[in-house]
Amino acid sequence: MSEIITPSQTVGPFFAYGLAPKGRAHWDPNGTYSWKETVGDNLVTPDASGEKIHIEGRITDGDGQPINDAMIEIWQADAQGRYKHPDDPQGKAADPACRGFGRMGTGEVGECEFETIKPGRVPGPGGALQAPHLNVAVYARGILWQLYTRVYFSGDPANQADPVLALVPAHRRESLMARPDPGHPGDWFWDVHLCGEQETVFFDV
C-alpha cells in the first residue's frame, strides 16, 4: 500500500477582525466591517509637532506578487526622539499628540499607508544617536512569527553614522530606505519584499 502525502494549507491570516477592519473595508465587496478599529493608520493628531509625512508601502512575495492580506505595524519616536512608553530611558515626556504606534492591513495590490511625523533621533547601542527611522513588524500568511524591519529616510545625513544601519552590508541597506516623492514634499514610498533577490533586510530581535 503506497503512502499519500497529506496536502498542506496555510492557516489564516485573520487580521481583519478587530485588528485592521478599516484596511479590509477599502476593498471588501460589502464595503465595510462593523468592528471598531482601536489602532489605525494615523499616528498623530493635527497639533503634533514635527514634519508631517505620508508614507506608502507595498508588500510583495518572492515572485513580486502583491500580498493583499498582510498586516503592518509601525512604532516610532516623536519629533524630539522620545517614545511614548514608560520604558523610554530618556525620562522625558513624549509629545501627547504623537501616538507613536499604528497598524494597517494591506489592500488589493499589497499597499498600505500611514500618516505620521518624521521621528527624531533616539539613542542606540552605547548611547550613539540613531538616524530617524520607523520600526516595522510584518504579519502575513505562512509566517509563524512576525518579521521585524526598519524604514530609514533616503538622503538623511544621519544615516551615515547610524549604529544599527552600520550592521547591514552596504549593498543591502537600500532595502530599508524610503524614497521621497519629488512632486509631493512630505510623501515617501517604501517596499517590503518578503524573499527573493530583492528581499528586505529583517532583524532578529
mmCIF file of C-alpha atoms in Angstrom, residues 2-203:
data_model
loop_
_atom_site.group_PDB
_atom_site.id
_atom_site.type_symbol
_atom_site.label_atom_id
_atom_site.label_comp_id
_atom_site.label_asym_id
_atom_site.label_seq_id
_atom_site.Cartn_x
_atom_site.Cartn_y
_atom_site.Cartn_z
ATOM 1 C CA SER A 2 1.513 3.320 -1.073
ATOM 2 C CA GLU A 3 1.500 6.307 1.221
ATOM 3 C CA ILE A 4 -0.080 9.589 0.151
ATOM 4 C CA ILE A 5 1.343 12.837 1.406
ATOM 5 C CA THR A 6 -1.194 14.945 3.253
ATOM 6 C CA PRO A 7 -1.527 18.290 1.478
ATOM 7 C CA SER A 8 -0.559 21.391 3.419
ATOM 8 C CA GLN A 9 -2.576 24.549 3.813
ATOM 9 C CA THR A 10 -1.671 27.903 5.303
ATOM 10 C CA VAL A 11 -3.766 28.843 8.325
ATOM 11 C CA GLY A 12 -5.164 32.359 8.363
ATOM 12 C CA PRO A 13 -4.432 35.151 8.386
ATOM 13 C CA PHE A 14 -7.305 36.531 10.439
ATOM 14 C CA PHE A 15 -6.130 40.114 10.840
ATOM 15 C CA ALA A 16 -9.253 41.873 9.594
ATOM 16 C CA TYR A 17 -11.490 41.072 12.532
ATOM 17 C CA GLY A 18 -10.748 43.703 15.168
ATOM 18 C CA LEU A 19 -7.117 44.317 14.190
ATOM 19 C CA ALA A 20 -7.384 46.015 10.817
ATOM 20 C CA PRO A 21 -11.053 46.354 9.820
ATOM 21 C CA LYS A 22 -10.570 49.710 8.102
ATOM 22 C CA GLY A 23 -7.985 48.288 5.728
ATOM 23 C CA ARG A 24 -10.293 45.467 4.711
ATOM 24 C CA ALA A 25 -13.216 47.835 4.218
ATOM 25 C CA HIS A 26 -11.297 49.564 1.418
ATOM 26 C CA TRP A 27 -11.829 46.614 -0.897
ATOM 27 C CA ASP A 28 -14.329 44.325 0.789
ATOM 28 C CA PRO A 29 -17.329 43.671 -1.509
ATOM 29 C CA ASN A 30 -19.692 44.736 1.267
ATOM 30 C CA GLY A 31 -17.784 47.967 1.741
ATOM 31 C CA THR A 32 -17.248 47.836 5.489
ATOM 32 C CA TYR A 33 -16.738 45.838 8.652
ATOM 33 C CA SER A 34 -18.733 46.577 11.775
ATOM 34 C CA TRP A 35 -15.751 46.091 14.094
ATOM 35 C CA LYS A 36 -14.405 49.184 15.812
ATOM 36 C CA GLU A 37 -10.805 49.998 14.929
ATOM 37 C CA THR A 38 -8.711 50.749 18.024
ATOM 38 C CA VAL A 39 -5.394 51.360 16.248
ATOM 39 C CA GLY A 40 -5.271 52.770 12.747
ATOM 40 C CA ASP A 41 -3.090 54.290 10.054
ATOM 41 C CA ASN A 42 -2.856 57.809 11.542
ATOM 42 C CA LEU A 43 -0.206 58.086 14.244
ATOM 43 C CA VAL A 44 -0.657 61.768 15.041
ATOM 44 C CA THR A 45 -3.274 64.397 15.761
ATOM 45 C CA PRO A 46 -3.206 67.745 13.904
ATOM 46 C CA ASP A 47 -1.385 69.514 16.742
ATOM 47 C CA ALA A 48 1.595 67.136 16.752
ATOM 48 C CA SER A 49 4.959 68.858 16.475
ATOM 49 C CA GLY A 50 7.398 67.931 13.732
ATOM 50 C CA GLU A 51 7.454 67.403 9.991
ATOM 51 C CA LYS A 52 4.228 65.770 8.809
ATOM 52 C CA ILE A 53 4.781 62.896 6.384
ATOM 53 C CA HIS A 54 2.671 60.466 4.385
ATOM 54 C CA ILE A 55 4.358 57.120 3.849
ATOM 55 C CA GLU A 56 3.043 54.495 1.462
ATOM 56 C CA GLY A 57 4.333 50.942 1.273
ATOM 57 C CA ARG A 58 3.788 47.825 -0.810
ATOM 58 C CA ILE A 59 4.292 44.233 0.345
ATOM 59 C CA THR A 60 5.249 41.563 -2.192
ATOM 60 C CA ASP A 61 6.254 37.902 -2.123
ATOM 61 C CA GLY A 62 9.266 36.215 -3.688
ATOM 62 C CA ASP A 63 7.679 36.308 -7.134
ATOM 63 C CA GLY A 64 6.977 40.017 -6.878
ATOM 64 C CA GLN A 65 3.249 39.408 -6.438
ATOM 65 C CA PRO A 66 1.351 41.680 -4.024
ATOM 66 C CA ILE A 67 0.235 40.269 -0.682
ATOM 67 C CA ASN A 68 -3.266 41.577 -0.115
ATOM 68 C CA ASP A 69 -3.897 40.115 3.341
ATOM 69 C CA ALA A 70 -0.782 41.113 5.274
ATOM 70 C CA MET A 71 -0.771 43.466 8.240
ATOM 71 C CA ILE A 72 1.840 46.095 9.030
ATOM 72 C CA GLU A 73 2.507 47.661 12.418
ATOM 73 C CA ILE A 74 4.838 50.591 12.915
ATOM 74 C CA TRP A 75 6.036 52.295 16.066
ATOM 75 C CA GLN A 76 8.273 55.297 16.357
ATOM 76 C CA ALA A 77 9.587 58.158 18.441
ATOM 77 C CA ASP A 78 8.115 61.646 18.318
ATOM 78 C CA ALA A 79 9.844 64.576 16.591
ATOM 79 C CA GLN A 80 12.120 65.067 19.620
ATOM 80 C CA GLY A 81 13.221 61.433 19.649
ATOM 81 C CA ARG A 82 11.069 60.311 22.580
ATOM 82 C CA TYR A 83 8.982 57.141 22.663
ATOM 83 C CA LYS A 84 5.511 57.199 24.155
ATOM 84 C CA HIS A 85 6.339 54.377 26.522
ATOM 85 C CA PRO A 86 7.271 54.269 30.232
ATOM 86 C CA ASP A 87 10.423 52.292 29.432
ATOM 87 C CA ASP A 88 11.897 55.097 27.311
ATOM 88 C CA PRO A 89 15.290 55.545 29.038
ATOM 89 C CA GLN A 90 15.431 59.275 28.384
ATOM 90 C CA GLY A 91 12.945 60.002 31.146
ATOM 91 C CA LYS A 92 11.289 62.833 29.220
ATOM 92 C CA ALA A 93 7.606 63.134 28.410
ATOM 93 C CA ALA A 94 6.720 62.369 24.802
ATOM 94 C CA ASP A 95 4.510 64.573 22.653
ATOM 95 C CA PRO A 96 0.936 63.579 23.623
ATOM 96 C CA ALA A 97 -0.212 64.392 20.073
ATOM 97 C CA CYS A 98 2.028 61.656 18.659
ATOM 98 C CA ARG A 99 0.573 58.220 19.330
ATOM 99 C CA GLY A 100 3.753 56.525 18.174
ATOM 100 C CA PHE A 101 2.007 53.332 17.053
ATOM 101 C CA GLY A 102 -0.053 52.418 14.005
ATOM 102 C CA ARG A 103 -1.481 49.387 12.230
ATOM 103 C CA MET A 104 -2.809 48.806 8.722
ATOM 104 C CA GLY A 105 -3.920 45.855 6.628
ATOM 105 C CA THR A 106 -2.700 45.711 3.042
ATOM 106 C CA GLY A 107 -5.069 46.373 0.135
ATOM 107 C CA GLU A 108 -5.715 44.582 -3.125
ATOM 108 C CA VAL A 109 -2.280 45.362 -4.593
ATOM 109 C CA GLY A 110 -0.392 44.879 -1.321
ATOM 110 C CA GLU A 111 -0.440 48.553 -0.412
ATOM 111 C CA CYS A 112 -0.637 50.246 2.968
ATOM 112 C CA GLU A 113 -0.138 53.850 4.043
ATOM 113 C CA PHE A 114 0.360 55.861 7.191
ATOM 114 C CA GLU A 115 0.041 59.480 8.256
ATOM 115 C CA THR A 116 2.647 60.462 10.823
ATOM 116 C CA ILE A 117 5.616 62.744 11.509
ATOM 117 C CA LYS A 118 9.262 62.187 10.761
ATOM 118 C CA PRO A 119 10.706 60.872 14.035
ATOM 119 C CA GLY A 120 13.627 62.430 15.837
ATOM 120 C CA ARG A 121 16.904 60.686 16.606
ATOM 121 C CA VAL A 122 16.952 58.269 19.524
ATOM 122 C CA PRO A 123 19.895 56.807 21.471
ATOM 123 C CA GLY A 124 21.123 53.455 20.221
ATOM 124 C CA PRO A 125 23.746 50.933 21.358
ATOM 125 C CA GLY A 126 26.357 52.627 23.525
ATOM 126 C CA GLY A 127 24.351 55.842 23.539
ATOM 127 C CA ALA A 128 25.128 56.703 19.907
ATOM 128 C CA LEU A 129 22.287 58.540 18.216
ATOM 129 C CA GLN A 130 20.375 56.616 15.560
ATOM 130 C CA ALA A 131 19.106 58.144 12.349
ATOM 131 C CA PRO A 132 15.377 58.891 12.114
ATOM 132 C CA HIS A 133 13.567 55.638 11.427
ATOM 133 C CA LEU A 134 10.313 53.727 11.799
ATOM 134 C CA ASN A 135 10.220 50.300 13.414
ATOM 135 C CA VAL A 136 8.107 47.848 11.423
ATOM 136 C CA ALA A 137 6.528 44.459 12.108
ATOM 137 C CA VAL A 138 5.190 42.450 9.168
ATOM 138 C CA TYR A 139 2.492 39.810 9.633
ATOM 139 C CA ALA A 140 1.493 37.634 6.679
ATOM 140 C CA ARG A 141 0.271 34.201 5.687
ATOM 141 C CA GLY A 142 2.843 31.448 6.010
ATOM 142 C CA ILE A 143 4.836 33.388 8.640
ATOM 143 C CA LEU A 144 4.575 31.877 12.107
ATOM 144 C CA TRP A 145 6.367 34.793 13.761
ATOM 145 C CA GLN A 146 6.197 38.378 12.612
ATOM 146 C CA LEU A 147 9.176 39.830 10.753
ATOM 147 C CA TYR A 148 10.878 42.963 12.061
ATOM 148 C CA THR A 149 12.490 45.592 9.904
ATOM 149 C CA ARG A 150 13.026 49.356 9.756
ATOM 150 C CA VAL A 151 12.282 52.237 7.448
ATOM 151 C CA TYR A 152 15.005 54.873 7.107
ATOM 152 C CA PHE A 153 14.730 58.031 5.039
ATOM 153 C CA SER A 154 16.890 58.125 1.930
ATOM 154 C CA GLY A 155 19.264 61.074 1.814
ATOM 155 C CA ASP A 156 19.186 61.807 5.545
ATOM 156 C CA PRO A 157 22.768 62.713 6.592
ATOM 157 C CA ALA A 158 22.331 60.857 9.896
ATOM 158 C CA ASN A 159 22.129 57.531 8.029
ATOM 159 C CA GLN A 160 25.894 57.553 7.613
ATOM 160 C CA ALA A 161 26.509 57.252 11.354
ATOM 161 C CA ASP A 162 23.549 55.093 12.387
ATOM 162 C CA PRO A 163 24.923 52.210 14.527
ATOM 163 C CA VAL A 164 22.182 49.742 13.526
ATOM 164 C CA LEU A 165 22.323 50.542 9.820
ATOM 165 C CA ALA A 166 26.080 50.017 10.022
ATOM 166 C CA LEU A 167 25.443 46.360 10.888
ATOM 167 C CA VAL A 168 23.772 45.844 7.496
ATOM 168 C CA PRO A 169 26.019 45.150 4.481
ATOM 169 C CA ALA A 170 26.278 48.272 2.352
ATOM 170 C CA HIS A 171 24.688 46.650 -0.712
ATOM 171 C CA ARG A 172 21.608 45.635 1.343
ATOM 172 C CA ARG A 173 20.880 48.972 3.033
ATOM 173 C CA GLU A 174 18.821 50.273 0.142
ATOM 174 C CA SER A 175 16.112 47.745 1.050
ATOM 175 C CA LEU A 176 15.496 49.745 4.236
ATOM 176 C CA MET A 177 15.218 53.151 2.571
ATOM 177 C CA ALA A 178 12.022 55.078 1.952
ATOM 178 C CA ARG A 179 12.190 57.178 -1.203
ATOM 179 C CA PRO A 180 10.815 60.740 -1.370
ATOM 180 C CA ASP A 181 8.230 61.708 -3.966
ATOM 181 C CA PRO A 182 9.818 64.639 -5.855
ATOM 182 C CA GLY A 183 6.444 66.023 -6.863
ATOM 183 C CA HIS A 184 4.866 65.915 -3.409
ATOM 184 C CA PRO A 185 7.030 67.077 -0.494
ATOM 185 C CA GLY A 186 6.391 65.016 2.605
ATOM 186 C CA ASP A 187 5.325 61.907 0.675
ATOM 187 C CA TRP A 188 7.534 58.804 0.896
ATOM 188 C CA PHE A 189 7.454 55.354 -0.694
ATOM 189 C CA TRP A 190 8.920 52.088 0.589
ATOM 190 C CA ASP A 191 8.651 48.428 -0.325
ATOM 191 C CA VAL A 192 8.835 45.183 1.624
ATOM 192 C CA HIS A 193 9.965 42.108 -0.309
ATOM 193 C CA LEU A 194 9.460 39.043 1.875
ATOM 194 C CA CYS A 195 12.003 36.972 -0.050
ATOM 195 C CA GLY A 196 13.806 36.721 -3.374
ATOM 196 C CA GLU A 197 16.673 38.701 -4.885
ATOM 197 C CA GLN A 198 15.347 41.987 -3.517
ATOM 198 C CA GLU A 199 14.497 40.622 -0.070
ATOM 199 C CA THR A 200 14.143 43.310 2.574
ATOM 200 C CA VAL A 201 16.591 43.168 5.469
ATOM 201 C CA PHE A 202 14.889 41.764 8.567
ATOM 202 C CA PHE A 203 16.272 41.903 12.103
#
